[in-house]
Short mmCIF file of C-alpha atoms in Angstrom, two decimals:
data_model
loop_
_atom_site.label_atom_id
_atom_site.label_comp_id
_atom_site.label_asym_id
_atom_site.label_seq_id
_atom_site.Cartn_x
_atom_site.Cartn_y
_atom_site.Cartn_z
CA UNK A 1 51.06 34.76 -37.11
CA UNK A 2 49.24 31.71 -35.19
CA UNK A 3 47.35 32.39 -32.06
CA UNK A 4 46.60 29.66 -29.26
CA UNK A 5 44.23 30.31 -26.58
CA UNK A 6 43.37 27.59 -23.87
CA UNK A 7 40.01 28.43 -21.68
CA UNK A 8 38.34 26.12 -19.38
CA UNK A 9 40.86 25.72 -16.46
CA UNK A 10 40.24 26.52 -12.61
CA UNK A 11 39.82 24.76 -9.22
CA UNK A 12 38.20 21.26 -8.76
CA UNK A 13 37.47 18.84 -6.05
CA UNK A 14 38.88 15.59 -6.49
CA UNK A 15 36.54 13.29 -8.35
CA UNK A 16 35.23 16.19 -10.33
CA UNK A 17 35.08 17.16 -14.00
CA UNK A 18 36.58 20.05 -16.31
CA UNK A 19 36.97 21.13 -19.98
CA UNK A 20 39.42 22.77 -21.72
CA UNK A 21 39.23 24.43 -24.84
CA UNK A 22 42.23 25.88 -27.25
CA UNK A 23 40.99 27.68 -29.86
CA UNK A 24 43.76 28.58 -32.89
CA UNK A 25 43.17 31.82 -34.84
CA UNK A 26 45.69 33.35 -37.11
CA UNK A 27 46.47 32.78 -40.59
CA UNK A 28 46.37 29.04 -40.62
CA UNK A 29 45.83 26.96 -43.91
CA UNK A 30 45.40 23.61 -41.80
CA UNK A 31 45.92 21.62 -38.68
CA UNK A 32 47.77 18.69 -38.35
CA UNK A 33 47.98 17.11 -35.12
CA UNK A 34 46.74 19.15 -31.98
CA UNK A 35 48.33 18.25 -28.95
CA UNK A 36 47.69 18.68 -24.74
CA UNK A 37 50.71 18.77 -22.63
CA UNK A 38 50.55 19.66 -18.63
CA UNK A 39 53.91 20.82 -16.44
CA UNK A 40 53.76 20.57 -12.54
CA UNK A 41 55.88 22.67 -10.32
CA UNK A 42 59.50 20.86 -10.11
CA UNK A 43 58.26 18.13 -13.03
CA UNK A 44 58.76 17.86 -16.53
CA UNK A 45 56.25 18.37 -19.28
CA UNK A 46 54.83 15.73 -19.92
CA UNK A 47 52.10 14.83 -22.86
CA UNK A 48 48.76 14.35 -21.91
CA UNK A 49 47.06 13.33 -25.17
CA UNK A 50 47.08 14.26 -28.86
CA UNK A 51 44.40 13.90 -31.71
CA UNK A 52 45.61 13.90 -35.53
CA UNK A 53 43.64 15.98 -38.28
CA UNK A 54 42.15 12.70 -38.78
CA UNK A 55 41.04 12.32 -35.46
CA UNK A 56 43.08 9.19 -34.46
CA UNK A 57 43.55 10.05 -30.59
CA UNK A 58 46.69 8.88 -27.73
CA UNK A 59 46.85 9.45 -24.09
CA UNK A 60 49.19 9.17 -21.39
CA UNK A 61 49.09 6.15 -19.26
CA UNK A 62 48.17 8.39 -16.36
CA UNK A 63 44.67 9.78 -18.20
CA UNK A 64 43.74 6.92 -19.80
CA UNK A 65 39.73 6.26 -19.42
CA UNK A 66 39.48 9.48 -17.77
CA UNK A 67 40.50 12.43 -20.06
CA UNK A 68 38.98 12.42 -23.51
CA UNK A 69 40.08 14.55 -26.64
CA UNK A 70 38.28 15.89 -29.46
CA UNK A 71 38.73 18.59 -31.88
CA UNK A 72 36.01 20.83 -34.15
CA UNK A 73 38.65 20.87 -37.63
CA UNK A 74 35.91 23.91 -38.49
CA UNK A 75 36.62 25.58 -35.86
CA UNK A 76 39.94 25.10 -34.86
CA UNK A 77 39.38 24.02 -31.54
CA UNK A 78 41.06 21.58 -29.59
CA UNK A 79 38.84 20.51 -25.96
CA UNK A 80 40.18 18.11 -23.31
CA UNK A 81 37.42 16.81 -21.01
CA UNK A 82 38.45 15.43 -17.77
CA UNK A 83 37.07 13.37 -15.50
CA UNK A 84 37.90 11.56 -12.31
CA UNK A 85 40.03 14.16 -11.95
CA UNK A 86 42.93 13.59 -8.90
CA UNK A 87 45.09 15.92 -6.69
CA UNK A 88 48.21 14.57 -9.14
CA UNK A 89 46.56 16.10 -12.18
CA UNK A 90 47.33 19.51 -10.87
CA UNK A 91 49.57 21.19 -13.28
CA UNK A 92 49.08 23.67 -15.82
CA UNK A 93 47.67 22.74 -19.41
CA UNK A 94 49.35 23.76 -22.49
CA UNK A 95 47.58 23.58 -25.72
CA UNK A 96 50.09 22.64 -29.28
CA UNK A 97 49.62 22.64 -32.84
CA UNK A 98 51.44 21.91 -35.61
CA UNK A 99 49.93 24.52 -38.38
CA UNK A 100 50.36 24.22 -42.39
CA UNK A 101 50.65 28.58 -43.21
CA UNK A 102 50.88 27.95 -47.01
CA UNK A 103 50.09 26.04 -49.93
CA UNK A 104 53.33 24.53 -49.81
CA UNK A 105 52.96 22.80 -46.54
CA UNK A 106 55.29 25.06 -44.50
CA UNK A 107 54.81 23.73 -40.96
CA UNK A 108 55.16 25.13 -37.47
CA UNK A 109 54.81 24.26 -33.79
CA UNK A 110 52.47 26.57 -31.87
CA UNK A 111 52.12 26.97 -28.27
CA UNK A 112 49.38 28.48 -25.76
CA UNK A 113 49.86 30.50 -22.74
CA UNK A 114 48.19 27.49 -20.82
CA UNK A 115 45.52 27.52 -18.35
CA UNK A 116 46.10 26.41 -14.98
CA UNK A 117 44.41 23.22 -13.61
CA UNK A 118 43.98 22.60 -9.52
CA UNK A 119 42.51 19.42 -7.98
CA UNK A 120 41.71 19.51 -4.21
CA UNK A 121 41.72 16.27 -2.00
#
C-alpha cells in the first residue's frame, strides 16, 4: 500500500507565494513520474505540471514562469512552488505518482487527498 500526502496549501493574497509538498510513503520500489493536478469548483482537472524520475519537468500554459517543480528521489517528495500566484489559481492541489511495487516493474497510479489552495484579489 502507497501513501500520498500533500502539505503546504492555505490562503494567499494575490501576488503572493506558496509551497506544496507530497510526500509518498508505503512500500514503493521507485518513482516514475510525479505529477500536480488542481480541480476548481464546476471545472475539470486539469494538470498543472509533472517532473519524470529523471527530472525532465512540463507545465501548463497557465503556470508557466510562475510555478516551479522539483522532487527529492531520496525522499520521495514531490514540492510545487508558486509564485505570482492569481485569484484563478484557486482550486485544490492533488499530488500523483506512478509507483514501481516490485522487482518486476508492476506499476500503479497513486493519488493524494489534496490540499486546498485560495488566492484573494
Amino acid at each position: 500500500q502507497v501513501q500520498l500526502v500533500e502539505s503546504g496549501g492555505g490562503l494567499v493574497q494575490a501576488g503572493g507565494s506558496l509551497r506544496l509538498s507530497c510526500a509518498a510513503s508505503g512500500i514503493i520500489f521507485s518513482i516514475n513520474a510525479m505529477n500536480w493536478y488542481r480541480q476548481a469548483p464546476g471545472k475539470q482537472r486539469e494538470l498543472v505540471a509533472y517532473i519524470t524520475s529523471g527530472g525532465k519537468t512540463t507545465y501548463a500554459n497557465s503556470v508557466k514562469g510562475r510555478f516551479t517543480i522539483s522532487r527529492d528521489n531520496a525522499k520521495n517528495t514531490v514540492y510545487l512552488q508558486m509564485n505570482s500566484l492569481k485569484p484563478e489559481d484557486t482550486a485544490v492541489y492533488l499530488c500523483n505518482a506512478g509507483v514501481v511495487v516490485d522487482a518486476r516493474g508492476h506499476q500503479y497510479s497513486y493519488w493524494g487527498q489534496g490540499t486546498q489552495v485560495t488566492v484573494s484579489s
